[in-house]
Coordinates of C-alpha atoms and ligand atoms in Angstrom, one line a residue:
M1 CA -54.4 -33.9 -24.1
N2 CA -56.4 -31.4 -22.0
E3 CA -55.8 -30.5 -18.3
T4 CA -58.1 -33.1 -16.8
A5 CA -56.3 -35.7 -18.7
Y6 CA -52.9 -34.5 -17.3
D7 CA -54.3 -34.7 -13.8
A8 CA -55.8 -38.1 -14.5
K9 CA -52.3 -39.2 -15.7
L10 CA -50.8 -37.8 -12.5
L11 CA -53.3 -39.6 -10.3
A12 CA -52.9 -42.9 -12.2
N13 CA -49.3 -42.7 -11.1
V14 CA -49.5 -41.3 -7.7
R15 CA -52.9 -42.5 -6.4
P16 CA -54.2 -45.2 -8.7
A17 CA -58.0 -45.6 -8.3
D18 CA -57.8 -49.4 -8.8
W19 CA -55.0 -50.0 -6.3
T20 CA -55.2 -53.1 -4.1
N21 CA -53.0 -53.1 -1.0
P22 CA -50.8 -56.3 -0.8
Q23 CA -51.0 -58.9 1.9
P24 CA -48.6 -57.7 4.6
A25 CA -45.5 -59.8 5.2
P26 CA -45.1 -61.3 8.8
S27 CA -42.4 -58.8 9.5
Y28 CA -40.6 -55.9 7.6
N29 CA -37.0 -54.8 7.9
L30 CA -38.3 -51.3 7.3
V31 CA -41.8 -49.7 7.3
V32 CA -41.8 -46.1 5.9
L33 CA -44.6 -43.8 6.9
G34 CA -45.2 -41.3 4.2
A35 CA -44.2 -41.4 0.4
G36 CA -42.9 -37.9 -0.2
T37 CA -39.2 -37.5 -1.1
A38 CA -37.9 -38.8 2.2
G39 CA -40.2 -41.9 2.2
L40 CA -39.6 -42.6 -1.4
V41 CA -35.8 -42.4 -1.1
A42 CA -35.8 -44.5 2.1
A43 CA -38.0 -47.2 0.5
A44 CA -36.2 -47.5 -2.8
G45 CA -32.8 -47.4 -1.1
A46 CA -33.6 -50.1 1.4
A47 CA -35.4 -52.4 -1.0
A48 CA -32.4 -52.1 -3.5
L49 CA -30.1 -53.4 -0.6
G50 CA -32.4 -56.4 -0.1
A51 CA -34.6 -55.2 2.8
R52 CA -38.3 -56.2 2.9
V53 CA -39.9 -52.8 2.9
A54 CA -43.5 -51.5 3.3
L55 CA -44.4 -47.9 2.2
V56 CA -47.5 -46.3 3.4
E57 CA -49.1 -43.1 1.9
K58 CA -52.4 -41.5 2.8
N59 CA -52.7 -39.0 0.0
L60 CA -50.4 -38.7 -3.1
M61 CA -47.1 -40.5 -3.7
G62 CA -44.5 -38.0 -4.3
G63 CA -45.7 -35.7 -1.4
D64 CA -45.2 -32.0 -1.5
C65 CA -42.3 -31.8 -3.9
L66 CA -44.1 -33.4 -6.9
N67 CA -47.6 -32.4 -6.2
F68 CA -47.8 -29.1 -4.4
G69 CA -44.1 -27.8 -4.1
C70 CA -40.9 -27.7 -6.0
V71 CA -42.2 -29.3 -9.4
P72 CA -45.2 -27.0 -10.0
S73 CA -43.7 -23.9 -8.5
K74 CA -40.5 -24.2 -10.8
A75 CA -42.6 -25.0 -13.8
L76 CA -44.6 -21.9 -13.2
L77 CA -41.6 -19.7 -12.6
R78 CA -40.0 -20.8 -15.8
A79 CA -43.0 -19.8 -17.8
A80 CA -43.1 -16.5 -15.9
H81 CA -39.5 -15.7 -16.7
F82 CA -40.1 -16.3 -20.4
Y83 CA -42.7 -13.5 -20.5
T84 CA -40.3 -11.1 -18.8
D85 CA -37.6 -11.9 -21.2
L86 CA -40.0 -11.1 -24.1
H87 CA -40.7 -7.9 -22.4
H88 CA -37.1 -7.1 -22.1
A89 CA -36.5 -7.7 -25.9
P90 CA -35.2 -4.2 -26.4
R91 CA -32.2 -4.8 -24.2
F92 CA -31.2 -7.6 -26.5
T93 CA -32.2 -6.3 -29.9
G94 CA -32.5 -2.6 -29.5
R95 CA -36.0 -2.9 -31.0
A96 CA -39.5 -2.5 -29.6
P97 CA -40.7 -5.0 -26.9
V98 CA -42.5 -8.1 -28.2
H99 CA -46.0 -7.5 -27.0
S100 CA -47.4 -10.7 -25.7
E101 CA -50.1 -10.9 -23.0
P102 CA -49.0 -13.6 -20.5
D103 CA -51.0 -16.7 -21.0
F104 CA -51.7 -17.7 -17.3
A105 CA -54.0 -20.7 -18.2
G106 CA -51.3 -21.9 -20.7
A107 CA -48.6 -21.7 -18.1
M108 CA -50.7 -23.7 -15.6
E109 CA -51.5 -26.3 -18.2
R110 CA -47.9 -26.6 -19.1
M111 CA -47.1 -27.2 -15.4
R112 CA -49.7 -29.8 -15.1
R113 CA -48.4 -31.6 -18.2
L114 CA -44.8 -31.6 -16.9
R115 CA -45.9 -32.7 -13.4
A116 CA -47.8 -35.6 -14.8
H117 CA -44.8 -36.5 -16.9
I118 CA -42.3 -36.5 -14.0
S119 CA -44.8 -38.3 -11.6
R120 CA -43.8 -41.6 -13.3
H121 CA -40.7 -41.6 -11.1
D122 CA -42.9 -41.6 -8.0
S123 CA -45.5 -44.0 -9.1
A124 CA -47.0 -46.7 -7.0
K125 CA -46.4 -49.3 -9.7
R126 CA -42.8 -48.3 -10.1
F127 CA -42.3 -48.9 -6.3
Q128 CA -44.1 -52.1 -6.4
A129 CA -41.8 -53.2 -9.3
L130 CA -38.8 -52.2 -7.1
G131 CA -40.0 -54.8 -4.6
V132 CA -41.7 -52.4 -2.1
D133 CA -45.1 -53.4 -0.6
V134 CA -47.1 -50.1 -1.2
F135 CA -50.1 -49.5 1.1
L136 CA -52.3 -46.6 0.3
G137 CA -54.2 -45.4 3.3
N138 CA -53.7 -43.5 6.6
G139 CA -50.9 -44.9 8.8
T140 CA -51.0 -44.8 12.5
F141 CA -48.8 -46.5 15.2
A142 CA -50.6 -49.3 17.1
D143 CA -47.6 -49.9 19.4
R144 CA -43.8 -49.6 19.5
R145 CA -43.4 -52.1 16.6
T146 CA -46.5 -52.0 14.6
I147 CA -48.1 -49.6 12.1
E148 CA -51.7 -50.1 11.0
V149 CA -53.1 -49.0 7.6
A150 CA -56.4 -49.8 6.1
G151 CA -57.0 -52.8 8.3
A152 CA -53.5 -54.3 7.9
S153 CA -50.9 -54.5 10.7
L154 CA -47.3 -53.9 9.5
R155 CA -44.8 -55.3 12.1
F156 CA -41.5 -53.8 11.7
Q157 CA -37.8 -54.2 12.9
K158 CA -37.3 -50.6 12.1
A159 CA -39.6 -47.8 11.0
V160 CA -39.0 -44.2 9.6
I161 CA -41.5 -41.4 10.0
A162 CA -41.6 -39.3 6.9
T163 CA -44.8 -37.6 7.0
G164 CA -43.7 -34.2 5.9
S165 CA -45.2 -30.8 6.7
R166 CA -48.1 -28.6 5.6
A167 CA -48.8 -24.9 5.3
A168 CA -49.0 -23.1 8.7
H169 CA -52.4 -21.2 8.9
P170 CA -51.9 -17.7 10.5
P171 CA -54.5 -16.6 13.0
I172 CA -55.7 -13.5 11.0
E173 CA -59.2 -12.4 11.8
G174 CA -61.6 -13.2 9.0
L175 CA -59.1 -15.0 6.9
A176 CA -60.6 -18.4 7.0
A177 CA -64.1 -17.0 6.3
A178 CA -62.9 -15.0 3.3
G179 CA -61.0 -18.0 1.9
F180 CA -57.3 -18.2 1.0
L181 CA -54.9 -20.2 -1.1
T182 CA -52.0 -22.3 0.2
N183 CA -49.4 -24.4 -1.7
E184 CA -51.9 -27.2 -1.8
T185 CA -54.5 -25.2 -3.7
V186 CA -52.8 -22.5 -5.6
F187 CA -51.6 -24.9 -8.4
N188 CA -55.3 -25.8 -9.1
L189 CA -56.1 -22.3 -10.4
T190 CA -56.9 -22.2 -14.1
E191 CA -57.7 -18.4 -14.2
R192 CA -55.2 -15.7 -13.3
P193 CA -56.4 -13.8 -10.2
R194 CA -56.3 -10.0 -11.2
R195 CA -55.2 -8.9 -7.9
L196 CA -53.3 -11.1 -5.5
L197 CA -52.0 -10.6 -1.9
V198 CA -49.1 -12.9 -1.0
V199 CA -48.7 -13.2 2.8
G200 CA -45.1 -14.2 3.8
G201 CA -41.7 -12.9 2.7
G202 CA -39.9 -16.3 2.7
P203 CA -38.9 -18.4 -0.3
L204 CA -42.4 -19.6 -1.2
G205 CA -43.8 -16.1 -0.8
C206 CA -41.1 -14.4 -3.0
E207 CA -41.1 -17.1 -5.7
M208 CA -44.9 -17.1 -6.0
A209 CA -45.2 -13.3 -5.9
Q210 CA -42.7 -13.0 -8.8
A211 CA -44.4 -15.9 -10.8
F212 CA -47.9 -14.4 -10.5
A213 CA -46.7 -10.8 -11.3
R214 CA -44.7 -12.0 -14.3
L215 CA -47.8 -13.8 -15.5
G216 CA -49.9 -10.7 -15.2
S217 CA -51.5 -10.5 -11.8
E218 CA -51.3 -7.3 -9.8
V219 CA -49.3 -8.5 -6.7
V220 CA -48.9 -7.1 -3.2
I221 CA -46.5 -9.0 -0.9
A222 CA -46.6 -8.5 2.8
G223 CA -43.9 -9.7 5.1
R224 CA -43.7 -9.4 8.9
E225 CA -39.8 -9.0 8.9
R226 CA -38.0 -6.0 7.8
Y227 CA -36.3 -7.9 4.9
F228 CA -37.2 -10.7 2.6
L229 CA -35.6 -14.1 3.3
P230 CA -34.8 -13.3 6.9
D231 CA -32.2 -16.3 6.8
E232 CA -30.1 -14.7 4.1
E233 CA -27.4 -12.1 4.0
R234 CA -28.9 -8.6 4.1
D235 CA -27.4 -7.4 0.7
A236 CA -28.9 -10.5 -1.0
A237 CA -32.3 -9.7 0.4
E238 CA -32.1 -6.1 -0.7
I239 CA -31.3 -7.2 -4.3
L240 CA -34.4 -9.4 -4.2
A241 CA -36.6 -6.7 -2.8
D242 CA -35.4 -4.4 -5.6
A243 CA -36.0 -7.1 -8.3
L244 CA -39.5 -7.7 -7.0
R245 CA -40.3 -4.0 -7.2
R246 CA -39.0 -3.9 -10.8
D247 CA -41.6 -6.6 -11.5
G248 CA -44.3 -4.1 -10.4
I249 CA -44.9 -5.9 -7.1
E250 CA -46.1 -3.7 -4.3
V251 CA -43.6 -4.7 -1.4
R252 CA -44.9 -4.2 2.2
L253 CA -42.3 -5.3 4.6
N254 CA -42.3 -4.9 8.4
T255 CA -46.1 -5.3 8.0
E256 CA -48.6 -7.2 9.9
V257 CA -51.8 -8.6 8.1
T258 CA -54.4 -8.1 10.8
R259 CA -57.9 -8.5 9.3
V260 CA -59.7 -9.7 6.2
T261 CA -63.2 -8.7 5.3
L262 CA -65.2 -10.0 2.4
R263 CA -67.2 -7.3 0.7
D264 CA -68.9 -7.7 -2.8
G265 CA -66.7 -10.6 -3.7
E266 CA -63.5 -8.7 -2.9
K267 CA -61.2 -9.4 -0.1
H268 CA -60.3 -6.2 1.9
V269 CA -57.1 -6.8 3.9
C270 CA -56.0 -4.7 6.6
L271 CA -52.2 -4.1 6.7
V272 CA -50.4 -2.4 9.6
N273 CA -46.9 -0.9 9.4
D274 CA -45.5 1.0 12.3
N275 CA -49.0 1.6 13.7
Q276 CA -50.2 2.9 10.3
E277 CA -53.2 1.0 9.0
T278 CA -54.0 0.7 5.3
T279 CA -56.4 -1.5 3.4
V280 CA -55.8 -3.4 0.1
A281 CA -58.6 -5.0 -1.9
V282 CA -57.7 -8.2 -3.8
D283 CA -59.3 -11.2 -5.4
E284 CA -57.1 -13.9 -3.9
I285 CA -54.8 -14.3 -0.9
L286 CA -51.9 -16.8 -0.9
V287 CA -50.5 -17.7 2.5
G288 CA -46.9 -18.8 2.8
V289 CA -45.9 -18.0 6.4
G290 CA -44.1 -21.2 7.3
R291 CA -44.6 -24.9 7.7
A292 CA -46.2 -27.1 10.3
P293 CA -44.8 -30.6 10.8
N294 CA -47.4 -33.5 10.2
V295 CA -47.4 -35.1 13.6
E296 CA -51.0 -35.3 14.3
G297 CA -53.0 -38.5 14.1
L298 CA -50.0 -40.7 14.0
N299 CA -50.5 -42.1 17.6
L300 CA -46.9 -41.4 18.3
E301 CA -47.6 -41.7 22.0
A302 CA -48.4 -45.5 21.4
A303 CA -45.0 -45.8 19.7
G304 CA -43.2 -44.0 22.5
V305 CA -42.0 -41.2 20.0
E306 CA -41.5 -37.7 21.4
Y307 CA -42.5 -34.7 19.4
D308 CA -43.9 -31.2 19.5
H309 CA -46.3 -29.3 17.3
E310 CA -43.7 -26.7 16.4
H311 CA -40.5 -28.6 15.7
G312 CA -42.0 -32.0 14.8
V313 CA -40.6 -35.4 15.7
R314 CA -37.6 -35.1 18.0
V315 CA -34.5 -36.9 16.6
N316 CA -30.9 -37.2 17.8
D317 CA -28.0 -36.5 15.5
Y318 CA -28.4 -40.1 14.0
L319 CA -32.1 -39.2 13.2
Q320 CA -33.2 -41.8 15.8
T321 CA -36.4 -40.9 17.8
S322 CA -37.0 -41.6 21.5
N323 CA -38.0 -45.2 20.3
R324 CA -34.7 -46.6 19.2
R325 CA -36.4 -48.8 16.4
I326 CA -38.0 -45.6 14.9
Y327 CA -36.2 -42.9 12.9
A328 CA -37.5 -39.7 11.2
A329 CA -36.4 -38.0 7.9
G330 CA -37.5 -34.9 6.0
D331 CA -39.7 -32.1 6.9
V332 CA -41.4 -33.7 9.8
A333 CA -38.1 -33.6 11.8
L334 CA -35.9 -31.0 10.3
E335 CA -35.4 -27.3 10.6
R336 CA -34.2 -27.0 7.0
K337 CA -37.2 -28.2 5.0
F338 CA -35.9 -28.9 1.5
T339 CA -36.3 -31.8 -0.9
H340 CA -32.6 -32.5 -0.9
M341 CA -32.6 -32.5 2.9
A342 CA -35.4 -35.1 2.7
D343 CA -33.3 -37.1 0.4
A344 CA -30.1 -36.8 2.3
T345 CA -31.7 -37.7 5.7
A346 CA -33.5 -40.7 4.2
R347 CA -30.0 -42.0 3.0
I348 CA -28.7 -41.5 6.5
V349 CA -31.7 -43.5 7.9
I350 CA -31.0 -46.4 5.6
Q351 CA -27.5 -46.7 6.8
N352 CA -28.2 -46.1 10.5
A353 CA -31.4 -48.1 10.8
L354 CA -30.4 -51.2 8.8
F355 CA -26.6 -51.4 8.9
W356 CA -25.3 -50.1 12.3
G357 CA -24.2 -46.8 10.5
R358 CA -23.3 -43.9 12.5
K359 CA -23.9 -41.1 9.9
K360 CA -24.7 -37.7 11.5
L361 CA -27.2 -35.0 10.5
S362 CA -24.7 -32.4 11.9
A363 CA -22.1 -33.5 9.4
L364 CA -24.1 -32.4 6.4
T365 CA -23.1 -29.5 4.2
I366 CA -26.4 -27.9 3.3
P367 CA -27.0 -25.8 0.3
W368 CA -30.4 -24.2 -0.6
C369 CA -31.7 -21.8 -3.2
T370 CA -34.6 -19.4 -3.7
Y371 CA -35.6 -19.7 -7.4
T372 CA -36.5 -15.9 -7.9
D373 CA -34.9 -14.0 -10.6
P374 CA -32.1 -13.5 -9.7
E375 CA -31.8 -16.6 -7.6
I376 CA -30.4 -16.4 -4.0
A377 CA -28.3 -19.6 -3.0
H378 CA -26.4 -20.2 0.0
V379 CA -24.3 -23.0 1.6
G380 CA -22.5 -23.3 4.9
L381 CA -22.4 -20.5 7.4
H382 CA -23.6 -16.9 7.2
V383 CA -21.4 -14.0 8.5
A384 CA -23.5 -13.8 11.7
E385 CA -23.2 -17.6 12.4
C386 CA -19.3 -17.3 11.8
R387 CA -19.2 -14.6 14.4
E388 CA -21.4 -16.5 16.8
R389 CA -19.0 -19.5 16.7
G390 CA -16.0 -17.2 17.1
F391 CA -14.6 -18.0 13.5
P392 CA -12.5 -15.0 12.3
L393 CA -13.5 -14.7 8.7
K394 CA -12.4 -13.0 5.5
T395 CA -15.0 -12.4 2.7
F396 CA -14.2 -12.3 -1.0
T397 CA -17.0 -10.7 -3.1
V398 CA -17.2 -10.6 -6.9
P399 CA -20.0 -8.6 -8.5
M400 CA -21.7 -10.4 -11.5
S401 CA -21.2 -7.2 -13.5
D402 CA -17.5 -8.1 -13.5
V403 CA -18.2 -11.5 -15.1
D404 CA -18.2 -11.3 -19.0
R405 CA -20.8 -14.2 -19.4
A406 CA -23.3 -12.4 -17.0
V407 CA -22.8 -9.1 -18.9
L408 CA -23.4 -10.8 -22.3
D409 CA -26.4 -12.6 -21.0
G410 CA -27.9 -9.3 -19.5
E411 CA -27.8 -11.0 -16.1
E412 CA -25.2 -8.8 -14.3
R413 CA -27.3 -8.2 -11.2
G414 CA -25.9 -10.0 -8.2
F415 CA -22.6 -11.3 -6.7
V416 CA -20.7 -14.3 -5.4
K417 CA -19.5 -13.9 -1.9
I418 CA -17.4 -16.5 -0.3
H419 CA -16.3 -16.6 3.4
V420 CA -13.0 -18.2 4.4
R421 CA -11.6 -18.7 7.8
D422 CA -9.2 -15.8 8.2
G423 CA -5.6 -16.8 7.6
T424 CA -6.5 -20.0 5.7
D425 CA -8.4 -20.7 2.4
T426 CA -10.9 -23.1 4.2
I427 CA -14.4 -22.2 2.9
L428 CA -16.9 -21.5 5.7
G429 CA -19.9 -20.5 3.6
A430 CA -21.0 -18.7 0.4
T431 CA -23.9 -16.7 -0.9
I432 CA -24.5 -16.3 -4.5
V433 CA -27.1 -14.0 -6.1
A434 CA -27.3 -14.6 -9.8
R435 CA -29.7 -15.8 -12.3
H436 CA -28.3 -19.3 -12.1
A437 CA -27.2 -19.2 -8.5
G438 CA -28.8 -22.6 -7.8
E439 CA -26.5 -24.2 -10.3
M440 CA -23.4 -22.3 -9.2
I441 CA -23.6 -23.0 -5.6
N442 CA -23.1 -26.7 -6.1
E443 CA -19.4 -26.0 -7.0
I444 CA -18.8 -24.4 -3.6
S445 CA -20.7 -27.4 -1.9
V446 CA -18.3 -29.8 -3.7
A447 CA -15.3 -27.9 -2.5
M448 CA -16.5 -27.7 1.2
V449 CA -17.5 -31.4 1.3
A450 CA -14.2 -32.5 -0.3
G451 CA -12.1 -30.1 1.9
I452 CA -10.9 -28.1 -1.1
G453 CA -9.9 -24.6 -0.2
L454 CA -10.4 -21.5 -2.2
K455 CA -6.8 -21.4 -3.4
T456 CA -7.4 -24.8 -5.2
V457 CA -10.7 -23.5 -6.5
S458 CA -8.9 -20.7 -8.3
R459 CA -6.5 -23.3 -9.8
V460 CA -9.5 -25.1 -11.5
I461 CA -9.8 -24.0 -15.1
H462 CA -13.3 -22.7 -15.6
S463 CA -14.7 -22.7 -19.2
Y464 CA -14.9 -19.1 -20.7
P465 CA -17.3 -17.6 -20.8
T466 CA -19.4 -18.9 -17.9
Q467 CA -21.0 -17.3 -15.0
A468 CA -19.3 -19.7 -12.6
E469 CA -16.0 -17.9 -13.5
A470 CA -17.3 -15.5 -10.7
I471 CA -16.2 -18.3 -8.3
R472 CA -12.7 -18.5 -9.7
K473 CA -12.4 -14.8 -9.5
A474 CA -13.1 -15.0 -5.8
G475 CA -10.3 -17.5 -5.6
D476 CA -8.0 -15.1 -7.5
A477 CA -8.9 -12.4 -5.0
Y478 CA -8.0 -14.7 -2.2
N479 CA -4.6 -15.4 -3.9
R480 CA -3.8 -11.7 -4.2
T481 CA -4.1 -11.4 -0.3
R482 CA -1.3 -14.0 0.0
L483 CA 1.0 -11.7 -1.9
T484 CA 2.5 -9.9 1.1
P485 CA 4.5 -6.6 0.6
F486 CA 7.7 -8.7 1.3
L487 CA 6.8 -11.3 -1.4
K488 CA 5.8 -8.5 -3.8
S489 CA 9.0 -6.8 -3.4
L490 CA 11.1 -10.0 -3.7
S491 CA 9.2 -10.7 -6.9
R492 CA 9.8 -7.1 -8.2
R493 CA 13.6 -7.3 -7.5
W494 CA 13.9 -10.8 -9.1
L495 CA 12.1 -9.7 -12.3
A496 CA 14.4 -6.5 -12.4
W497 CA 17.4 -8.5 -12.0
S498 CA 16.5 -11.0 -14.8
R499 CA 15.6 -8.3 -17.4
Ligands
FAD501 C1 -44.4 -24.2 -2.9 C2 -43.2 -25.1 -2.3 C3 -42.0 -25.0 -3.1 C4 -40.9 -25.7 -2.7 N1 -39.8 -25.7 -3.5 C5 -38.7 -26.3 -3.1 C6 -37.6 -26.3 -3.9 O1 -37.5 -25.7 -4.9 N2 -36.5 -27.0 -3.4 C7 -36.5 -27.6 -2.3 O2 -35.5 -28.4 -2.0 N3 -37.6 -27.8 -1.6 C8 -38.7 -27.1 -1.9 N4 -39.8 -27.2 -1.2 C9 -39.8 -28.0 0.1 C10 -40.0 -29.5 -0.3 O3 -41.2 -29.6 -1.1 C11 -40.1 -30.3 1.0 O4 -39.0 -30.0 1.7 C12 -40.1 -31.8 0.7 O5 -41.3 -32.2 -0.1 C13 -40.2 -32.6 2.0 O6 -40.4 -34.0 1.7 P1 -40.8 -35.0 2.8 O7 -40.7 -36.3 2.2 O8 -40.2 -34.7 4.1 O9 -42.4 -34.6 3.0 P2 -43.6 -34.5 2.1 O10 -43.2 -34.3 0.6 O11 -44.6 -33.6 2.7 O12 -44.2 -36.0 2.1 C14 -44.8 -36.5 3.3 C15 -45.9 -37.5 2.8 O13 -46.4 -38.2 4.0 C16 -47.8 -38.4 3.8 N5 -48.4 -38.6 5.0 C17 -48.6 -37.7 6.1 N6 -49.2 -38.4 7.1 C18 -49.3 -39.7 6.7 C19 -49.9 -40.8 7.5 N7 -50.5 -40.8 8.6 N8 -49.9 -42.0 6.8 C20 -49.5 -42.0 5.5 N9 -48.9 -41.1 4.9 C21 -48.9 -39.8 5.5 C22 -48.2 -37.2 3.0 O14 -49.5 -37.3 2.5 C23 -47.1 -36.9 2.2 O15 -47.3 -37.5 0.9 C24 -41.0 -26.5 -1.6 C25 -42.2 -26.5 -0.7 C26 -43.2 -25.8 -1.2 C27 -44.4 -25.8 -0.3

């Protein structure tokens, strides 16, 4: 199967050319606007509970995550890491590196194949089979109780706005004229850009810079902040900067991109750092400087839904908008724009909108991960947030170089850092930097949601050798702090007496 066929398979699932919208029902329990993760989870969940549901999608079912986000980016990163492992063969075998030129086109083709395969979960036909009325077309509110799509009027008891977000376009002089890539176009590339400038030092920028560098592009990454991932702990961001430099990426932090000029097919980009101006010449520019909520063109005024262009649809803690019949979920309303947050908030909406639930956004424990190598994962509060809230905290840190499995795997860069409320074992938050940090953080999330303290975590037998042992070791470190000088001397005297 060639690439075109993979894309055709994807479209057959998420935007079938022969699709006919159904006859609308006289009234729906729930009308869902947008079929990204939030919309799909809301629609499937409500239909499974017996609700009459309509789902409206103007572009591709699956939204960003499947088509232009998590799925293609993680497929590409996996292929990129493979080439780096090959390059590091001497660390594992003591022999010469395996010389293999990264196959960029092959990695892209693999990504398209896997994305097409996964798309069956989000297909229009699957949702139709689940009992959802799927309408393909641009949805807009006609009034406080009606959404219009492709000439049909969908009357609702409740509705959920799940229209997601899009790449923010920075106002850089000459950028639009020179042309640039965003997450919506970068995965269409079939040829490797020889030189790539990534603008933005957030998760998207860091992941894509590493993926393209490992697949053979010369990459420069420019970020306005002094550190990558400004939301993360400083030491985690420093390890990431170091890792990107090792990949041969030119790191330009505390740097403003001010101007782009097109000359002889090259993009000449002006970068300013501490009033010093330099120019880099590249073939492509990828912009990842944040997300803008999709609130335009929905006629939210007619529905009585308040919003703004920076933060999106305004919701209360129950995800209800200023129109009490209308809720919002996912990127369009949230500060934390992640697929698992789109999923979690859609579940809240089902309960609150259809069943008098009182589930709260503020009650969620939210993990996230940046999938670079090493990965940077976090859950709960950061040190600064603990201080702001006046929580006295104690931190337990275990370097991955102290964990046998990480050493054996050659993956000892990073750490597990767990914050507890001082004087207790209550976990307030954790940051993990490790090759599999995204998997490891889930153990801490489970503990936090279930109210399990670090003392109990240390009692859990962890299989040996695993990288998650680092978490148990943090628990052991906590336990050692409970051994006061008095208890220590008592124990010493008892053991001396019993010899
Ligand atoms: C490159 C990249 C990588 C990412 N990687 C990760 C990751 O690894 N892990 C993670 O958790 N998150 C990741 N994210 C974030 C994740 O993709 C989003 O948080 C998630 O897709 C949000 O889901 P959503 O349903 O809110 O919105 P979306 O997925 O954006 O879906 C919204 C849908 O609404 C439709 N729509 C908009 N307006 C209308 C209208 N008027 N009528 C009908 N339909 C409409 C859109 O076409 C779209 O299909 C990544 C994002 C990017 C860009």
